[in-house]
CSV table of C-alpha atoms and ligand atoms in Angstrom, one decimal:
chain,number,residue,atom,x,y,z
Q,1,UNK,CA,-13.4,14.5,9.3
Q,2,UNK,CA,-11.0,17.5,7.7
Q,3,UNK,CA,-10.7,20.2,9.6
Q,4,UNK,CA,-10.4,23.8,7.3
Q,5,UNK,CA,-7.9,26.5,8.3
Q,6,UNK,CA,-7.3,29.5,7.3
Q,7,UNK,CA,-3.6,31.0,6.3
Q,8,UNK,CA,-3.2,35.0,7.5
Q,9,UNK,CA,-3.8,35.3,3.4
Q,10,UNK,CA,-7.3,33.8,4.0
Q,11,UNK,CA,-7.5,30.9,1.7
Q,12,UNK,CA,-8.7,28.2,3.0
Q,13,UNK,CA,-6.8,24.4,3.5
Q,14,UNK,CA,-7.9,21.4,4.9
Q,15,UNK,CA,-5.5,19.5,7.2
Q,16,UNK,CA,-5.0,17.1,4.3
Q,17,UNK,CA,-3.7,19.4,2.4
Q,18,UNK,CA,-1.6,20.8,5.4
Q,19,UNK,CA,-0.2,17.8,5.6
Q,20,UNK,CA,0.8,16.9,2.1
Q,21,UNK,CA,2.3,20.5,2.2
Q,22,UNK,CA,4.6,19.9,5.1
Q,23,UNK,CA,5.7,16.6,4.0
Q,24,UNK,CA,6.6,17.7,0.5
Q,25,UNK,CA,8.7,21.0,1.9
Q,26,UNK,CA,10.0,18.7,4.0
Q,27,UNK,CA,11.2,15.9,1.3
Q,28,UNK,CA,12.5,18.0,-0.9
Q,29,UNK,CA,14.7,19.8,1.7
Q,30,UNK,CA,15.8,16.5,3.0
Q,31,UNK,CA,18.9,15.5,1.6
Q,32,UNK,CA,18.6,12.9,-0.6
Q,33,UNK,CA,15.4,14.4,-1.4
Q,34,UNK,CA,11.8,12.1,-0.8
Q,35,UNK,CA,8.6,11.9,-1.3
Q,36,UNK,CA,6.1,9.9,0.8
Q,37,UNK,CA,4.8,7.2,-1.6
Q,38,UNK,CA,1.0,7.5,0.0
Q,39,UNK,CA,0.6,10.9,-2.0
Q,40,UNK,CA,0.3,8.6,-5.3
Q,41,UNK,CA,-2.8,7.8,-4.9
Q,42,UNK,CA,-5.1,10.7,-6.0
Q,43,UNK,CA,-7.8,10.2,-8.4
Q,44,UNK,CA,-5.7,10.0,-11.3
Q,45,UNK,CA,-3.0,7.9,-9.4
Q,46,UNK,CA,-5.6,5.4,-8.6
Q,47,UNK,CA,-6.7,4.7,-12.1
Q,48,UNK,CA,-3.1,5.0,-12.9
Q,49,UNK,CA,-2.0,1.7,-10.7
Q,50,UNK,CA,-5.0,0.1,-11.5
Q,51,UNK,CA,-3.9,0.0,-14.9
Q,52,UNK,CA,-0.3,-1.3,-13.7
Q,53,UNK,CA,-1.8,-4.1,-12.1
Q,54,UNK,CA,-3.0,-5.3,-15.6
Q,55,UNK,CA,0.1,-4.8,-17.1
Q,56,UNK,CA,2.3,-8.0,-18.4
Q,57,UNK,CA,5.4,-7.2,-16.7
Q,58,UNK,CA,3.6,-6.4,-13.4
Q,59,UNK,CA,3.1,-9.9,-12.0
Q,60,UNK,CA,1.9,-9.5,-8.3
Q,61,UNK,CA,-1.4,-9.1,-8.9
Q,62,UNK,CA,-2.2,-11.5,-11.3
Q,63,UNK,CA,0.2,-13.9,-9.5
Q,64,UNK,CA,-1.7,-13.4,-6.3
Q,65,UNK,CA,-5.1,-14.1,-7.5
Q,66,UNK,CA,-4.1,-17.2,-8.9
Q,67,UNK,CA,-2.7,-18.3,-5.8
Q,68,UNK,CA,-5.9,-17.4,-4.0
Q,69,UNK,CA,-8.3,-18.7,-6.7
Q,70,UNK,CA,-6.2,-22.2,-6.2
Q,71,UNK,CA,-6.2,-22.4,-2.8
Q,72,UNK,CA,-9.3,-20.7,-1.8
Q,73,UNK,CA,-10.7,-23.5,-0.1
Q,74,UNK,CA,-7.8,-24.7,2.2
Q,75,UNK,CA,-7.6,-20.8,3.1
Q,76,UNK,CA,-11.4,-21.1,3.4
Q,77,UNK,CA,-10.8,-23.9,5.9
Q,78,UNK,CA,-8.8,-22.1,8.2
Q,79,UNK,CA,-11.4,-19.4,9.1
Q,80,UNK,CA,-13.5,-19.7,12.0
Q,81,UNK,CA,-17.5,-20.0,12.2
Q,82,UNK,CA,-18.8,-16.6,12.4
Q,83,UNK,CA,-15.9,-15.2,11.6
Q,84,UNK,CA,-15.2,-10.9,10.9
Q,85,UNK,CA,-13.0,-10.5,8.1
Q,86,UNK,CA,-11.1,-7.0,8.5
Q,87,UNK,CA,-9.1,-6.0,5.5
Q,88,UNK,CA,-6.3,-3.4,5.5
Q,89,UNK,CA,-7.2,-1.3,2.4
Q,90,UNK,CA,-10.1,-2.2,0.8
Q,91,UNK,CA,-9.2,-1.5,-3.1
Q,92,UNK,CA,-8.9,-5.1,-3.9
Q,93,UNK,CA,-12.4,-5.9,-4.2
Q,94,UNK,CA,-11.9,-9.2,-6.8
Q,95,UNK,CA,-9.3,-10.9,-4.0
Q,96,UNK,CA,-11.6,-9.8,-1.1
Q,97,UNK,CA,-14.3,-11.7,-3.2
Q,98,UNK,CA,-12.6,-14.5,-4.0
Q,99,UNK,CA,-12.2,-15.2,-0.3
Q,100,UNK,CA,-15.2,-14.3,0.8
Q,101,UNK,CA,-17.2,-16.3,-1.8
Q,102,UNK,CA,-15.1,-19.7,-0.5
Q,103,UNK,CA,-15.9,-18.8,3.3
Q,104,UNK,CA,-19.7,-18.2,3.3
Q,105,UNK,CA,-19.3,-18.7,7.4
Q,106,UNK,CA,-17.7,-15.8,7.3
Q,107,UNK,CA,-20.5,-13.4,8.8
Q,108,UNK,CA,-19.2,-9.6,8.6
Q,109,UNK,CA,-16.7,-7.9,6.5
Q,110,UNK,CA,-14.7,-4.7,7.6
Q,111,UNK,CA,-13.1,-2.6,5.0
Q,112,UNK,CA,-10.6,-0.3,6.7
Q,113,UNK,CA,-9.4,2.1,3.9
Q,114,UNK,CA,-8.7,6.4,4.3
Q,115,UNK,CA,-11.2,7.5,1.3
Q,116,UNK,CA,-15.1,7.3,2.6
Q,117,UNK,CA,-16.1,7.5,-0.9
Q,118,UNK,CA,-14.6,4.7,-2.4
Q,119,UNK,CA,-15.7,2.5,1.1
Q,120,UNK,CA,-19.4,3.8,0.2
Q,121,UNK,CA,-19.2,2.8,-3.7
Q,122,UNK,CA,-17.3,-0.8,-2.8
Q,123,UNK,CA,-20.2,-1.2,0.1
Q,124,UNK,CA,-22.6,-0.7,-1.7
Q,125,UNK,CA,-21.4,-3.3,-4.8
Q,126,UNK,CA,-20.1,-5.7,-2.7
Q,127,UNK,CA,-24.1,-6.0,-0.3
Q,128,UNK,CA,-25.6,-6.4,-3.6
Q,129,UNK,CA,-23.6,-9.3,-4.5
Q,130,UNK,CA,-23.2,-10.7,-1.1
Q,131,UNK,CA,-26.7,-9.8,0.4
Q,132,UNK,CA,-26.0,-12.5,3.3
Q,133,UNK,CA,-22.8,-10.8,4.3
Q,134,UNK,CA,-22.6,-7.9,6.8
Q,135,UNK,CA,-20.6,-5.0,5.5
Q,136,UNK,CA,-19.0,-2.6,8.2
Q,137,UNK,CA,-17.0,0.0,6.2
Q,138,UNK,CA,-14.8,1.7,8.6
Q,139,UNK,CA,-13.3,5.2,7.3
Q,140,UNK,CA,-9.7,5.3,8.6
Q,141,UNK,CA,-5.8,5.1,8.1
Q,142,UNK,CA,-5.1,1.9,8.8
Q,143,UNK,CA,-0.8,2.6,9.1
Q,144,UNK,CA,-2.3,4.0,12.7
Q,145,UNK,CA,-4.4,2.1,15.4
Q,146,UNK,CA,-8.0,2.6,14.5
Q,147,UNK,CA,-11.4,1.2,16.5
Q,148,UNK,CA,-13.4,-1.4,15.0
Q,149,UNK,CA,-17.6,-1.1,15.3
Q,150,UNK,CA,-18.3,-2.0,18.7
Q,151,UNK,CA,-20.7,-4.5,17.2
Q,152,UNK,CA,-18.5,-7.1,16.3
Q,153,UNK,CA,-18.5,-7.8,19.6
Q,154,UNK,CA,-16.5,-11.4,20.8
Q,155,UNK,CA,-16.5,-12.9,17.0
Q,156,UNK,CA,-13.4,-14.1,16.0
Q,157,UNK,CA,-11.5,-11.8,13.9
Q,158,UNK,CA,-9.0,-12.1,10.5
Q,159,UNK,CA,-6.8,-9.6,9.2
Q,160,UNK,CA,-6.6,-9.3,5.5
Q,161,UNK,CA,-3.8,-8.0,3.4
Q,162,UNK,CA,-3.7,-8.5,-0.1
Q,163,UNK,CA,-1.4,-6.6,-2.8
Q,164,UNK,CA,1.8,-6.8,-0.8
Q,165,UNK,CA,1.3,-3.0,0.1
Q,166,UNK,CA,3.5,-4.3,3.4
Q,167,UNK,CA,6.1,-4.2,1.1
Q,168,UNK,CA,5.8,-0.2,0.8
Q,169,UNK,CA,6.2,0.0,4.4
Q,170,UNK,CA,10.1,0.4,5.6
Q,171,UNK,CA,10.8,-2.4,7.8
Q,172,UNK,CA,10.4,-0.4,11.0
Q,173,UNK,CA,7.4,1.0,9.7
Q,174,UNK,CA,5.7,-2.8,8.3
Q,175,UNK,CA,6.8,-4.1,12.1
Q,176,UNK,CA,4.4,-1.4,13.7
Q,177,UNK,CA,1.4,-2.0,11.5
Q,178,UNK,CA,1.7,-6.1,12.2
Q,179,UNK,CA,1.9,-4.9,16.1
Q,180,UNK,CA,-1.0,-2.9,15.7
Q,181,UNK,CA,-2.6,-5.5,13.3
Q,182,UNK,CA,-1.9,-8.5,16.5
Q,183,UNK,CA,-3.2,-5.8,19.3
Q,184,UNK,CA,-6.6,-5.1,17.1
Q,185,UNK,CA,-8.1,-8.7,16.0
Q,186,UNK,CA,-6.7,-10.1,19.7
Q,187,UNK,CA,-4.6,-13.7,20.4
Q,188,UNK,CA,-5.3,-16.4,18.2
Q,189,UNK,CA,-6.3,-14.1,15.2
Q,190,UNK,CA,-5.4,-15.2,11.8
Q,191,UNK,CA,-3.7,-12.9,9.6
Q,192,UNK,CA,-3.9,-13.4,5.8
Q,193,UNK,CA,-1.1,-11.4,4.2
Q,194,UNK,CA,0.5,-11.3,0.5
Q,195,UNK,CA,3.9,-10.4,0.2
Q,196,UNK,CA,6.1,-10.2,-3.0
Q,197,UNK,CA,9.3,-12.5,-2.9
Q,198,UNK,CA,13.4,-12.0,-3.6
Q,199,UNK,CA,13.8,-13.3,-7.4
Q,200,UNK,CA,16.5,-12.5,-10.5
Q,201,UNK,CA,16.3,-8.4,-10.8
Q,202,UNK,CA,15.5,-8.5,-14.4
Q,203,UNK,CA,12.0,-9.5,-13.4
Q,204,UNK,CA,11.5,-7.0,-11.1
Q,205,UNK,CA,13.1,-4.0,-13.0
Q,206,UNK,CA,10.9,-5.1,-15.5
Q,207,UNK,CA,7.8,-5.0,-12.8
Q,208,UNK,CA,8.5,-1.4,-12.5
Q,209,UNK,CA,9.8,-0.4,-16.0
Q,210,UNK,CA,6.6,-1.2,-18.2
Q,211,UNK,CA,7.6,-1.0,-22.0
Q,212,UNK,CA,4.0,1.3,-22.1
Q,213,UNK,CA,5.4,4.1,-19.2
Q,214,UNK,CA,2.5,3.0,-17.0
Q,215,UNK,CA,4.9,3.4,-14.1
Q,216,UNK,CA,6.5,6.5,-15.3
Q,217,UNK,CA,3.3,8.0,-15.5
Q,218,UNK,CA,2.2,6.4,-12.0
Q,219,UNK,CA,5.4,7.9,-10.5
Q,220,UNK,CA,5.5,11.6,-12.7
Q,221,UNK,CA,2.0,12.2,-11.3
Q,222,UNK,CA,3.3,12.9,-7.9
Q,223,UNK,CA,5.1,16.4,-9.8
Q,224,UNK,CA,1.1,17.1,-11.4
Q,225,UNK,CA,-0.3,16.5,-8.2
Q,226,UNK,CA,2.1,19.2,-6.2
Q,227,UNK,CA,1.7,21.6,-9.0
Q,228,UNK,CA,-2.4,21.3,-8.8
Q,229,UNK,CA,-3.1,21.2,-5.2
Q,230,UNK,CA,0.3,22.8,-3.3
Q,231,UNK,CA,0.6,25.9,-6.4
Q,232,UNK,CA,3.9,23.6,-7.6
Q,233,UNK,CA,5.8,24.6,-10.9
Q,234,UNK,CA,7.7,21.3,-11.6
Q,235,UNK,CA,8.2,21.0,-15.6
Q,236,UNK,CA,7.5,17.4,-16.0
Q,237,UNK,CA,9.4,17.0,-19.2
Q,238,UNK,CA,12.5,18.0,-16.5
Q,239,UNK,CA,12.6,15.4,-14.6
Q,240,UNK,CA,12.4,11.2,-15.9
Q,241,UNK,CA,11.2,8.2,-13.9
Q,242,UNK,CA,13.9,5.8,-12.7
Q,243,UNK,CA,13.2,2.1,-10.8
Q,244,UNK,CA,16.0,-0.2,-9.9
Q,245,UNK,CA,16.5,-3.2,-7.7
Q,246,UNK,CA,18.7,-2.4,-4.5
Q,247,UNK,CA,19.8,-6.1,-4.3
Q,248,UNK,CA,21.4,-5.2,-0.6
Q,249,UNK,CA,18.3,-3.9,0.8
Q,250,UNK,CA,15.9,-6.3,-1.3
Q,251,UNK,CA,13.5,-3.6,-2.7
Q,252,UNK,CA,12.8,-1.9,-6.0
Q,253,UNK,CA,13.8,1.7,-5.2
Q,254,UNK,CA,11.6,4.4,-7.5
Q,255,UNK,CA,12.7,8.0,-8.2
Q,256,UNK,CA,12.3,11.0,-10.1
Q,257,UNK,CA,15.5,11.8,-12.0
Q,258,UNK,CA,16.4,15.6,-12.5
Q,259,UNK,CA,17.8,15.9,-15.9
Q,260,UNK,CA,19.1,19.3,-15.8
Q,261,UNK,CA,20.1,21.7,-13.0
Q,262,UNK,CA,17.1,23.4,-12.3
Q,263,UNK,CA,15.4,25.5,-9.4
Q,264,UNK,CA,11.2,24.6,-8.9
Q,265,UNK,CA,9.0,26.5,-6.5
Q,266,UNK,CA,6.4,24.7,-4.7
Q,267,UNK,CA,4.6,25.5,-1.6
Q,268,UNK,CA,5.8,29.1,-1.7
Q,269,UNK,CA,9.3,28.0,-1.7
Q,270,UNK,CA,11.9,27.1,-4.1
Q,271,UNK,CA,14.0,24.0,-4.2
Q,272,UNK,CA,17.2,23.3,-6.1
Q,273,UNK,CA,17.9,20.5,-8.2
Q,274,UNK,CA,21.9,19.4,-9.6
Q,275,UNK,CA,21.4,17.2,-12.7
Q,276,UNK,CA,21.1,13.9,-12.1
Q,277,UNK,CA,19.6,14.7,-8.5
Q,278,UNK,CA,16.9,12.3,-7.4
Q,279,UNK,CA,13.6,12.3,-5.9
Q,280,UNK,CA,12.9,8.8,-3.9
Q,281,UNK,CA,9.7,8.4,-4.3
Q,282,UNK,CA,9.0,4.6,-2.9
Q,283,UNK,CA,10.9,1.5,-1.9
Q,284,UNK,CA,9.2,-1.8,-2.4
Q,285,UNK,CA,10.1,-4.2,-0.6
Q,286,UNK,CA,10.8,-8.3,-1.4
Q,287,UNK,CA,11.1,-10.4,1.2
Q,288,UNK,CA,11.9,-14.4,1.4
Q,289,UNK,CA,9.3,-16.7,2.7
Q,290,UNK,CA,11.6,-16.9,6.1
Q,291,UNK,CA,12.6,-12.8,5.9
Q,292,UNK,CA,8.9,-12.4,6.1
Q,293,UNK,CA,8.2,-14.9,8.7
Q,294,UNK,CA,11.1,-13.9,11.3
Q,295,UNK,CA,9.8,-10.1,10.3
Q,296,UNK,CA,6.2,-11.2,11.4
Q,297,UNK,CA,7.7,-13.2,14.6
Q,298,UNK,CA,9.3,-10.3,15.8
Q,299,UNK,CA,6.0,-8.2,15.3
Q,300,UNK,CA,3.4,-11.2,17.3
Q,301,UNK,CA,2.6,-13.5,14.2
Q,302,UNK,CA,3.6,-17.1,14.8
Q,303,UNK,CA,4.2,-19.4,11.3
Q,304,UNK,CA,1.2,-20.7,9.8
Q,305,UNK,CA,1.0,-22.0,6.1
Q,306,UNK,CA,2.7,-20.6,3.1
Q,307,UNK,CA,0.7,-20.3,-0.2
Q,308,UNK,CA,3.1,-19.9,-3.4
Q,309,UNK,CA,3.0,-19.8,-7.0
Q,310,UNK,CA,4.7,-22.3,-9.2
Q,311,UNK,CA,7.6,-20.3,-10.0
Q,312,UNK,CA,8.1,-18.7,-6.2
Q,313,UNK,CA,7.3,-15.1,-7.4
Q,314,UNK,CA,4.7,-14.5,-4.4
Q,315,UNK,CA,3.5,-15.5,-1.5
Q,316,UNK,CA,0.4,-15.2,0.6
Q,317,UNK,CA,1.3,-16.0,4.5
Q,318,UNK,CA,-1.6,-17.0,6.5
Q,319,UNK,CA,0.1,-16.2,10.4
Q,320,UNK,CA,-1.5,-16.5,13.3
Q,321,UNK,CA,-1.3,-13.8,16.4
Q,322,UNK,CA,1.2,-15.6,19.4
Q,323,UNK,CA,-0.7,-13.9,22.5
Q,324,UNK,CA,-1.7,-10.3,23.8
Q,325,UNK,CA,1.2,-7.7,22.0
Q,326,UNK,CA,1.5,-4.4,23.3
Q,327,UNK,CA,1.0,-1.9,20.4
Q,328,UNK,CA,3.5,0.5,20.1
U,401,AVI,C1,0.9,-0.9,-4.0
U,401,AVI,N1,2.2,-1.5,-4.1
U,401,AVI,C2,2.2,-2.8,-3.5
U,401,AVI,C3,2.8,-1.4,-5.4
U,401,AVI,C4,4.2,-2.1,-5.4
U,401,AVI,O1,4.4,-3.0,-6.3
U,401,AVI,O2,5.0,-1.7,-4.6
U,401,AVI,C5,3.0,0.1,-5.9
U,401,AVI,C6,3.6,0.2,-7.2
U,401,AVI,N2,4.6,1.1,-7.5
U,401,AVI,C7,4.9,1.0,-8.7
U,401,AVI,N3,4.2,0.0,-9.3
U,401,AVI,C8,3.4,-0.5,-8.3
């Protein structure tokens, strides 16, 4: 639930909003300035990278639904009787399906995701399709521990994690949420996870430089929200989105070029830009098949199967928790 405050000038904010407010004074005094990639995803950011995920240069998603429609039933296999499926983010609703309707022994399904609304909407389209299947929508961020219903009870539980959202994580970051992940769903628990792979950096510039300024759009909406919800002034047609491949650190980096020298209040405070300045805005990770697996080793997750595409653009990791981690 959001708690309201009140500032001494008596309008009222929510700690939501509190929060987005510190971390944006706080990213834009940083130096290089940054921006926390989770603030993307208002309404309009949402429909935004739904429409990336359809573009022809962004392959994940269509690349990962392909590997789980063809191996749906050897993933199917690997899931126990009875099973609770608990998925990290629930805005994939056509991969959740497609492994749901291949393991009809799965009994219950747990969407973890922040926004009760969509839960509710998603809940309520997935029982009518799936009227056999219990739905247990739990409202929370799943980047921290969270409880699961008490009614799940002893059933054996698998993690789900579609999208390669991981891959937004920094490294630290993605190694606390698998430790968490190993803690929650207990020893033995399978963990089915996508993750986007190293290839040549044309393809993945490409990923994240749509010819129809999806992206750019995606990434300039950060400025609209700031100036909507914190009182922001940011001129969009000052500043130009930039995504490159940082070969050394394996990950698309995405920012928000200044192309002038320019001063923008925000927040009740004013930030300088020099031309050229950047805003980092998100880092997205690639990892190989065995940078993933070591990552998930260190975090709990022994080595289970691989599932890949023909060409080795993505990869969906089913690992399996090693014995009781401590969560950190
Ligand atoms: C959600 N996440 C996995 C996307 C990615 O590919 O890192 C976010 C995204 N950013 C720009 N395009 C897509």
């Amino acid at each position: 639930m959001s708690i309201v405050v009140r500032t001494p000038r008596g309008v009222a904010i929510s700690d939501a909003e509190r929060a987005f407010s510190d971390d944006v004074v706080a990213g834009l005094q940083a130096e290089p300035k940054r921006l926390p990639p989770k603030y993307f995803y208002d309404q309009a950011g949402s429909e935004l990278f739904q429409r990336i995920t359809t573009l022809p240069e962004y392959y994940p998603t269509r690349i990962e639904t392909g590997i789980l429609e063809a191996h749906a039933g050897e993933i199917a296999k690997l899931l126990p009787h009875d099973a609770t499926v608990v998925e990290f983010g629930a805005g994939s609703s056509a991969k959740t399906r497609i492994l749901l309707r291949a393991a009809p022994h799965v009994s219950t399904y747990v969407p973890v995701d922040i926004s009760g609304e969509f839960l509710a909407a998603e809940t309520v389209r997935l029982q009518q399709d799936m009227p056999d299947l219990r739905v247990l929508p739990v409202e929370a961020d799943f980047t921290r521990p969270f409880l699961l219903p008490a009614e799940l009870g002893n059933r054996p539980r698998v993690g789900f994690f579609p999208g390669s959202t991981i891959g937004n994580f920094e490294p630290h970051e993605a190694n606390t949420m698998l430790r968490h992940a190993a803690a929650m769903l207990g020893p033995g628990a399978l963990f089915i996870i996508g993750v986007d792979l190293v290839k040549e950096a044309d393809v993945l510039t490409s990923a994240y430089n749509d010819e129809a300024g999806v992206t750019a759009a995606f990434n300039l909406n950060l400025l609209t929200r700031i100036n909507r919800e914190l009182g922001g002034e940011f001129n969009l047609a000052g500043f130009r989105h930039r995504a490159c491949y940082n070969q050394q650190q394996c990950r698309i980096e995405m920012h928000l070029v200044s192309l002038a020298r320019q001063k923008v209040r925000a927040c009740g405070k004013s930030f300088d830009f020099r031309r050229g300045e950047t805003i980092h805005t998100e880092n997205s990770y690639k990892y190989t098949i065995e940078s993933f697996r070591s990552h998930a080793r260190g975090a709990g997750w022994g080595n289970g199967a691989v599932f890949v595409d023909a060409q080795n653009y993505f990869s969906v990791h089913a690992l399996r928790a090693k014995g009781v981690v401590k969560a950190v």
